[in-house]
C-alpha cells in the first residue's frame, strides 16, 4: 500500500472566524457568528443555528432559539432535521431524548471507535448520522439533468432514495450548457449568487452555484465557462476534451466548498458531511479533504466514500500535471502512478503519471463498487486495471452494493414512453409494445418472431465486437435484432451497413435516445449483453422489470443479478430469470441465444415463468440504500484519513 507523507499546512485558517471555507468567497458567504464557551461545549452561533465542539473536540450542529435552548443542548438534547413547507431541510431542531441517547456521547463513540459496538449502539449511531450528517454526492452526471450512461441513472436516483430515508442530501454536478434543447433541464435551477474562488492550474477560477430542490434533494450545479460548450460532458466529435482534468478539478473543489458556503433552505450543510464521490471525475474530493481542508481544521469530522462505477476510467495524465491540482508538494505520492512496462510508449518512457482514481482509493474512508461480484473482480489482475494490488490492500474498506433502479421511471405499468402499459398480472400490453416497435422500426410485424435487443455504448466493454461476429450466423435464424447505441465509429458504420444487408431482420439506431431505449426494453423478448466486464449493468435490471429475458455474459454485476434458467427446478415449474453464458465467444453467445429463442418458441409456459420471475424480482433502491447506510456507519467508526 502507498505511504503518504504528512502534508505541510498550506493555508492558515483562523478557526471560528466568520468563514469556514479555506477559499475566499464573495459576499454573503461569511457567518456573522460568535464563539461561545460553556461547561462541556464550545459552540459557534450563526443566527439560530449552532455549530460546536464538545469537551473532547467532537463536532455537532443544532438549531436553537434561545440561550435556554442552548442549555438544553448541554443537558443532552439531540438535533433532528427541520423542514420548510416544501419539505426542504432548513435546519436542525433540538428534540428531547432518553438519557442514554446522547448525541455527543454517540459521536464520541463513533470517533473513538473503542469498544465493540452493541446492536443498540449501532441503531443509535444510525439515527445520529441521519440527524447530524449531510450527504454530498459528487458526480459528473445525474439523470434527468444529464445522462450519458449508468452513472447518470445511479446519481439521479440513489440520492432521492436516501433523502426519503431521512438524510439531508445534496448532489453536486456541473451545470452543462451545450446549446441544445437539453439545456432546458437546468432551467428550474436558480442562481444562488454565491461565488467561490478556486486556486488551481496556476491561477484563480471563479465558479458559481445554481440550485434546485427536487424530490427531497438539493441539486447543486457548478457553473463555469468550461462547462458551457457543445458536446457531451466528456468530449465532442473530435474526441475527449483536452481540459477534462481542469474541468473535474474545478468540480471537486466546488463540491468541497458547497456545504460550507451555500445556505440551502436557509442553512448550510456545514462541516459534518459524508462525501460520496463517484468515479474519477469526483476522485479528487477525498484528496482535497485530507490534503487541504483537514490540515486547516476544516472537515475534521467529515468522511468520504469513493464509489467505483467503472475502474477502466481513472483520470490518468502526465506526472508533470501534478502542480495543476493545487495540492501541496507532499501529496504527490497519493496521485503517483507508474505505468507497467508494457503500457509505456517507448523504451525511454519512465511511465510516470498522476492517477486521480488511484488517489481516491488511497485517501477515501470507504470504497464502494456497484456489485459484489465486481468488488472481487477489481482485486484481481484481470479486473483491476492496474489497481488490483492497491484495492486488495484496502479490502477491508471495500464493499460491493448492487445498484437499484428507479421504479418510477422504469415501470411498464406507467412508463410514459411505451405504446401500452402492462404488469405481471396482465402481460397483454407487452405484445402491443413489441408490434408497435416493429412498426416504428419498419420491421415486419410478427408477434411470433423472437425479437432480440441490445442497448448500450458501442465499445470494447460492451462486447459489441462479439455481436458483430455473431450476426451473420444469427441472421440465418428466424429472429429479428434491434440495436440502440453510439460510440466507436466503426460499430456505428457497421450497424448502418447491416441494416441494408438484413433488411427484414436487423435495425440499428445510432445515437443516444432515452424514449427509444424504453421502447426497446418493453418491445423485445430478449435483451443481450455480451459485456466483457460489467460492474453492475442496469439494462438487464430494466429488461427483467419489463418481462424481457436477459442473455448475458457471466461477469460482474450480470452474474450477480441474472439467475440462470433451470426448467426442472421447483418440481418442474422452473427457476431463474434468464441465461448467463461463458466464455465470451461468438459460439457461446450464439448457442445461448439459440437456447433462448428455442424456449421462446416451443415452451410458452416456461417463457412466461421466466418473464414473471424477472418482473417480480426486487430491484428497487430500498435494498441497496439499506446497504449504503451500513457503509455510512462504518465510515464513521475509523478516524478520517489524514495522510
Ligand atoms: N444509446 C442509448 N440511448 C439511450 N440510453 C442509453 C443508450 N446507451 C445506454 N443507455 C442507457 O445508459 C445506461 C447505461 O447503463 P449501464 O449500466 O450499461 O452503464 P454504463 O456502462 O454506462 O455505466 C457504469 O456504471 C453503471 C452504474 O453504476 C454500471 O451499472 C455499469 O456496469 C458501469 O459500466 C442505461 O440506462 C441505458 O439504458
Short mmCIF file of N, CA, C and O and ligand atoms in Angstrom, two decimals, residues 141 147-155 278-279 307-311 313 369-371 374 401-404 409-410 454-459 461-462 483-487 509-518 521 529 531 533-542 557-558 621 628, ligand 1:
data_model
loop_
_atom_site.label_atom_id
_atom_site.label_comp_id
_atom_site.label_asym_id
_atom_site.label_seq_id
_atom_site.Cartn_x
_atom_site.Cartn_y
_atom_site.Cartn_z
N UNK A 141 -22.39 13.35 -13.72
CA UNK A 141 -23.71 13.34 -14.35
C UNK A 141 -24.77 12.79 -13.43
O UNK A 141 -24.47 11.98 -12.55
N UNK A 147 -27.41 12.69 -18.63
CA UNK A 147 -27.08 11.27 -18.51
C UNK A 147 -26.45 10.79 -19.81
O UNK A 147 -26.99 11.02 -20.88
N UNK A 148 -25.27 10.18 -19.68
CA UNK A 148 -24.69 9.52 -20.85
C UNK A 148 -24.59 8.01 -20.60
O UNK A 148 -24.20 7.27 -21.48
N UNK A 149 -24.91 7.57 -19.39
CA UNK A 149 -24.82 6.14 -19.08
C UNK A 149 -25.33 5.86 -17.69
O UNK A 149 -26.04 6.68 -17.08
N UNK A 150 -24.92 4.72 -17.16
CA UNK A 150 -25.44 4.24 -15.89
C UNK A 150 -25.09 5.12 -14.70
O UNK A 150 -25.84 5.18 -13.72
N UNK A 151 -23.96 5.83 -14.76
CA UNK A 151 -23.59 6.73 -13.67
C UNK A 151 -24.69 7.77 -13.46
O UNK A 151 -25.07 8.09 -12.32
N UNK A 152 -25.22 8.27 -14.58
CA UNK A 152 -26.29 9.27 -14.52
C UNK A 152 -27.55 8.68 -13.88
O UNK A 152 -28.21 9.33 -13.07
N UNK A 153 -27.86 7.44 -14.21
CA UNK A 153 -29.03 6.78 -13.62
C UNK A 153 -28.87 6.69 -12.10
O UNK A 153 -29.77 7.02 -11.34
N UNK A 154 -27.71 6.20 -11.67
CA UNK A 154 -27.50 5.95 -10.24
C UNK A 154 -27.50 7.27 -9.46
O UNK A 154 -28.17 7.38 -8.43
N UNK A 155 -26.78 8.26 -9.98
CA UNK A 155 -26.70 9.52 -9.23
C UNK A 155 -27.99 10.33 -9.34
O UNK A 155 -28.17 11.31 -8.62
N UNK A 278 -18.17 9.96 -6.94
CA UNK A 278 -18.45 8.92 -7.92
C UNK A 278 -17.46 8.96 -9.08
O UNK A 278 -17.36 9.96 -9.79
N UNK A 279 -16.75 7.85 -9.25
CA UNK A 279 -15.78 7.69 -10.34
C UNK A 279 -14.68 8.74 -10.30
O UNK A 279 -14.66 9.61 -9.45
N UNK A 307 -17.08 5.83 -4.88
CA UNK A 307 -17.91 4.78 -5.49
C UNK A 307 -17.35 4.53 -6.90
O UNK A 307 -17.29 5.45 -7.71
N UNK A 308 -16.94 3.28 -7.13
CA UNK A 308 -16.35 2.96 -8.43
C UNK A 308 -17.42 2.33 -9.32
O UNK A 308 -17.88 1.22 -9.07
N UNK A 309 -17.81 3.08 -10.35
CA UNK A 309 -18.80 2.55 -11.30
C UNK A 309 -18.09 1.87 -12.46
O UNK A 309 -18.66 1.03 -13.14
N UNK A 310 -16.87 2.29 -12.72
CA UNK A 310 -16.14 1.71 -13.85
C UNK A 310 -14.65 2.00 -13.66
O UNK A 310 -14.21 3.14 -13.85
N UNK A 311 -13.91 0.96 -13.33
CA UNK A 311 -12.50 1.18 -12.98
C UNK A 311 -11.62 1.39 -14.21
O UNK A 311 -10.45 1.76 -14.10
N UNK A 313 -11.83 3.71 -16.26
CA UNK A 313 -11.57 5.14 -16.42
C UNK A 313 -11.00 5.68 -15.12
O UNK A 313 -11.66 5.63 -14.09
N UNK A 369 -18.16 -0.46 -4.66
CA UNK A 369 -18.37 -0.71 -6.09
C UNK A 369 -19.80 -1.17 -6.26
O UNK A 369 -20.47 -1.49 -5.28
N UNK A 370 -20.25 -1.28 -7.51
CA UNK A 370 -21.68 -1.38 -7.75
C UNK A 370 -22.21 -2.82 -7.86
O UNK A 370 -23.35 -2.99 -8.31
N UNK A 371 -21.43 -3.78 -7.47
CA UNK A 371 -21.95 -5.14 -7.26
C UNK A 371 -20.91 -5.91 -6.46
O UNK A 371 -19.73 -5.54 -6.44
N UNK A 374 -18.27 -7.55 -8.79
CA UNK A 374 -17.27 -6.61 -9.30
C UNK A 374 -16.29 -6.20 -8.19
O UNK A 374 -15.11 -5.94 -8.46
N UNK A 401 -22.07 -3.15 -3.59
CA UNK A 401 -23.52 -2.98 -3.38
C UNK A 401 -24.18 -2.91 -4.77
O UNK A 401 -23.90 -1.99 -5.55
N UNK A 402 -25.04 -3.86 -5.05
CA UNK A 402 -25.68 -3.88 -6.37
C UNK A 402 -26.64 -2.71 -6.52
O UNK A 402 -27.45 -2.43 -5.62
N UNK A 403 -26.53 -2.02 -7.65
CA UNK A 403 -27.41 -0.88 -7.91
C UNK A 403 -28.87 -1.28 -7.88
O UNK A 403 -29.24 -2.40 -8.23
N UNK A 404 -29.70 -0.32 -7.52
CA UNK A 404 -31.14 -0.49 -7.71
C UNK A 404 -31.55 0.24 -8.98
O UNK A 404 -30.70 0.73 -9.73
N UNK A 409 -39.35 5.68 -13.02
CA UNK A 409 -39.06 5.88 -14.44
C UNK A 409 -39.19 4.57 -15.22
O UNK A 409 -39.63 4.56 -16.36
N UNK A 410 -38.76 3.49 -14.59
CA UNK A 410 -38.75 2.21 -15.29
C UNK A 410 -39.82 1.28 -14.71
O UNK A 410 -39.54 0.44 -13.88
N UNK A 454 -30.39 -4.93 -28.09
CA UNK A 454 -29.15 -4.53 -27.41
C UNK A 454 -29.23 -3.01 -27.23
O UNK A 454 -29.58 -2.28 -28.16
N UNK A 455 -28.88 -2.55 -26.03
CA UNK A 455 -28.81 -1.10 -25.77
C UNK A 455 -27.49 -0.83 -25.06
O UNK A 455 -27.19 -1.50 -24.06
N UNK A 456 -26.74 0.13 -25.55
CA UNK A 456 -25.52 0.45 -24.80
C UNK A 456 -24.48 1.17 -25.63
O UNK A 456 -24.63 1.37 -26.84
N UNK A 457 -23.44 1.55 -24.92
CA UNK A 457 -22.30 2.18 -25.59
C UNK A 457 -21.67 1.20 -26.56
O UNK A 457 -21.52 0.01 -26.24
N UNK A 458 -21.31 1.68 -27.73
CA UNK A 458 -20.69 0.78 -28.71
C UNK A 458 -19.18 0.80 -28.47
O UNK A 458 -18.45 1.58 -29.08
N UNK A 459 -18.75 -0.02 -27.53
CA UNK A 459 -17.31 -0.05 -27.27
C UNK A 459 -16.86 -1.43 -26.77
O UNK A 459 -17.66 -2.36 -26.66
N UNK A 461 -15.94 -2.51 -23.87
CA UNK A 461 -16.53 -3.05 -22.64
C UNK A 461 -17.80 -3.82 -22.92
O UNK A 461 -18.04 -4.88 -22.35
N UNK A 462 -18.62 -3.28 -23.81
CA UNK A 462 -19.96 -3.85 -24.01
C UNK A 462 -19.95 -5.06 -24.95
O UNK A 462 -21.00 -5.64 -25.23
N UNK A 483 -30.69 -2.82 -32.39
CA UNK A 483 -29.60 -2.28 -31.57
C UNK A 483 -29.76 -0.77 -31.43
O UNK A 483 -30.10 -0.09 -32.39
N UNK A 484 -29.53 -0.28 -30.22
CA UNK A 484 -29.51 1.17 -29.97
C UNK A 484 -28.19 1.49 -29.29
O UNK A 484 -27.85 0.91 -28.26
N UNK A 485 -27.43 2.41 -29.89
CA UNK A 485 -26.18 2.77 -29.23
C UNK A 485 -25.39 3.77 -30.03
O UNK A 485 -25.65 4.03 -31.21
N UNK A 486 -24.42 4.35 -29.33
CA UNK A 486 -23.49 5.24 -30.01
C UNK A 486 -22.13 5.00 -29.39
O UNK A 486 -22.02 4.47 -28.28
N UNK A 487 -21.10 5.36 -30.11
CA UNK A 487 -19.75 5.15 -29.59
C UNK A 487 -18.77 5.08 -30.73
O UNK A 487 -18.71 6.00 -31.57
N UNK A 509 -30.11 1.64 -34.45
CA UNK A 509 -30.41 3.06 -34.20
C UNK A 509 -29.15 3.67 -33.61
O UNK A 509 -28.78 3.38 -32.47
N UNK A 510 -28.50 4.51 -34.40
CA UNK A 510 -27.26 5.13 -33.92
C UNK A 510 -27.61 6.42 -33.18
O UNK A 510 -28.26 7.31 -33.74
N UNK A 511 -27.21 6.50 -31.94
CA UNK A 511 -27.46 7.72 -31.16
C UNK A 511 -27.82 7.38 -29.74
O UNK A 511 -27.85 6.21 -29.35
N UNK A 512 -28.06 8.44 -28.96
CA UNK A 512 -28.45 8.25 -27.56
C UNK A 512 -29.88 8.77 -27.44
O UNK A 512 -30.15 9.95 -27.61
N UNK A 513 -30.82 7.87 -27.19
CA UNK A 513 -32.22 8.25 -27.22
C UNK A 513 -32.98 7.51 -26.11
O UNK A 513 -33.24 6.31 -26.21
N UNK A 514 -33.33 8.25 -25.07
CA UNK A 514 -33.95 7.61 -23.90
C UNK A 514 -35.33 7.01 -24.23
O UNK A 514 -35.59 5.85 -23.90
N UNK A 515 -36.23 7.75 -24.90
CA UNK A 515 -37.53 7.13 -25.21
C UNK A 515 -37.38 5.83 -26.01
O UNK A 515 -38.07 4.85 -25.73
N UNK A 516 -36.46 5.80 -26.99
CA UNK A 516 -36.28 4.57 -27.78
C UNK A 516 -35.74 3.46 -26.88
O UNK A 516 -36.11 2.29 -27.03
N UNK A 517 -34.89 3.81 -25.93
CA UNK A 517 -34.36 2.76 -25.05
C UNK A 517 -35.49 2.12 -24.23
O UNK A 517 -35.49 0.91 -24.00
N UNK A 518 -36.47 2.91 -23.84
CA UNK A 518 -37.62 2.35 -23.11
C UNK A 518 -38.45 1.46 -24.05
O UNK A 518 -38.92 0.39 -23.66
N UNK A 521 -36.68 -1.80 -24.59
CA UNK A 521 -36.74 -2.62 -23.37
C UNK A 521 -38.12 -3.28 -23.24
O UNK A 521 -38.22 -4.45 -22.87
N UNK A 529 -26.55 -8.94 -23.58
CA UNK A 529 -25.47 -8.11 -23.02
C UNK A 529 -24.19 -8.93 -22.96
O UNK A 529 -23.88 -9.56 -21.94
N UNK A 531 -21.22 -8.14 -22.40
CA UNK A 531 -20.19 -7.23 -21.86
C UNK A 531 -18.93 -8.00 -21.47
O UNK A 531 -19.02 -9.06 -20.84
N UNK A 533 -16.69 -6.82 -19.33
CA UNK A 533 -16.83 -6.69 -17.88
C UNK A 533 -18.01 -5.78 -17.64
O UNK A 533 -18.34 -4.95 -18.49
N UNK A 534 -18.67 -5.95 -16.55
CA UNK A 534 -19.85 -5.13 -16.27
C UNK A 534 -19.95 -4.93 -14.77
O UNK A 534 -20.38 -5.82 -14.03
N UNK A 535 -19.53 -3.76 -14.29
CA UNK A 535 -19.54 -3.50 -12.85
C UNK A 535 -20.89 -3.83 -12.20
O UNK A 535 -20.94 -4.46 -11.16
N UNK A 536 -21.95 -3.36 -12.80
CA UNK A 536 -23.27 -3.78 -12.34
C UNK A 536 -24.13 -4.09 -13.56
O UNK A 536 -24.56 -5.21 -13.76
N UNK A 537 -24.33 -3.07 -14.39
CA UNK A 537 -25.23 -3.23 -15.52
C UNK A 537 -26.63 -2.86 -15.07
O UNK A 537 -27.12 -3.38 -14.06
N UNK A 538 -27.25 -1.96 -15.81
CA UNK A 538 -28.62 -1.57 -15.46
C UNK A 538 -29.63 -2.12 -16.47
O UNK A 538 -30.77 -2.41 -16.12
N UNK A 539 -29.18 -2.27 -17.72
CA UNK A 539 -30.15 -2.68 -18.75
C UNK A 539 -30.76 -4.05 -18.47
O UNK A 539 -31.93 -4.28 -18.77
N UNK A 540 -29.99 -4.97 -17.89
CA UNK A 540 -30.57 -6.28 -17.57
C UNK A 540 -31.61 -6.15 -16.46
O UNK A 540 -32.59 -6.90 -16.42
N UNK A 541 -31.40 -5.15 -15.56
CA UNK A 541 -32.38 -4.94 -14.47
C UNK A 541 -33.67 -4.35 -15.05
O UNK A 541 -34.77 -4.76 -14.70
N UNK A 542 -33.48 -3.36 -15.97
CA UNK A 542 -34.66 -2.78 -16.62
C UNK A 542 -35.40 -3.87 -17.41
O UNK A 542 -36.62 -3.96 -17.37
N UNK A 557 -21.62 -7.66 -12.28
CA UNK A 557 -22.99 -7.50 -11.81
C UNK A 557 -23.99 -8.30 -12.61
O UNK A 557 -25.09 -8.58 -12.14
N UNK A 558 -23.62 -8.69 -13.84
CA UNK A 558 -24.55 -9.50 -14.65
C UNK A 558 -24.70 -10.87 -13.99
O UNK A 558 -25.80 -11.41 -13.88
N UNK A 621 -34.44 0.58 -5.05
CA UNK A 621 -33.26 1.10 -4.37
C UNK A 621 -33.26 0.79 -2.87
O UNK A 621 -32.25 0.96 -2.20
N UNK A 628 -26.05 0.87 1.75
CA UNK A 628 -25.27 2.12 1.78
C UNK A 628 -25.27 2.70 3.20
O UNK A 628 -24.25 3.18 3.69
N1 LIG B 1 -27.84 4.84 -26.95
C1 LIG B 1 -28.52 4.94 -25.83
N2 LIG B 1 -29.69 5.60 -25.78
C2 LIG B 1 -30.38 5.71 -24.61
N3 LIG B 1 -29.98 5.22 -23.46
C3 LIG B 1 -28.81 4.56 -23.45
C4 LIG B 1 -28.03 4.37 -24.61
N4 LIG B 1 -26.92 3.69 -24.30
C5 LIG B 1 -27.01 3.44 -22.98
N5 LIG B 1 -28.14 3.96 -22.49
C6 LIG B 1 -28.59 3.95 -21.11
O1 LIG B 1 -27.48 4.27 -20.30
C7 LIG B 1 -27.50 3.43 -19.16
C8 LIG B 1 -26.28 2.54 -19.26
O2 LIG B 1 -26.24 1.72 -18.16
P1 LIG B 1 -25.04 0.70 -17.91
O3 LIG B 1 -25.34 0.00 -16.64
O4 LIG B 1 -24.80 -0.06 -19.14
O5 LIG B 1 -23.92 1.75 -17.61
P2 LIG B 1 -22.51 2.22 -18.04
O6 LIG B 1 -21.66 1.19 -18.64
O7 LIG B 1 -22.71 3.49 -18.74
O8 LIG B 1 -22.01 2.60 -16.56
C9 LIG B 1 -21.26 2.09 -15.50
O9 LIG B 1 -21.96 2.46 -14.30
C10 LIG B 1 -23.18 1.78 -14.12
C11 LIG B 1 -23.83 2.36 -12.88
O10 LIG B 1 -23.15 2.00 -11.72
C12 LIG B 1 -22.98 0.30 -14.03
O11 LIG B 1 -24.24 -0.34 -13.96
C13 LIG B 1 -22.24 -0.20 -15.26
O12 LIG B 1 -21.94 -1.57 -15.11
C14 LIG B 1 -20.96 0.60 -15.46
O13 LIG B 1 -20.30 0.19 -16.63
C15 LIG B 1 -28.80 2.69 -19.18
O14 LIG B 1 -29.79 3.44 -18.56
C16 LIG B 1 -29.09 2.61 -20.67
O15 LIG B 1 -30.45 2.44 -20.97
#
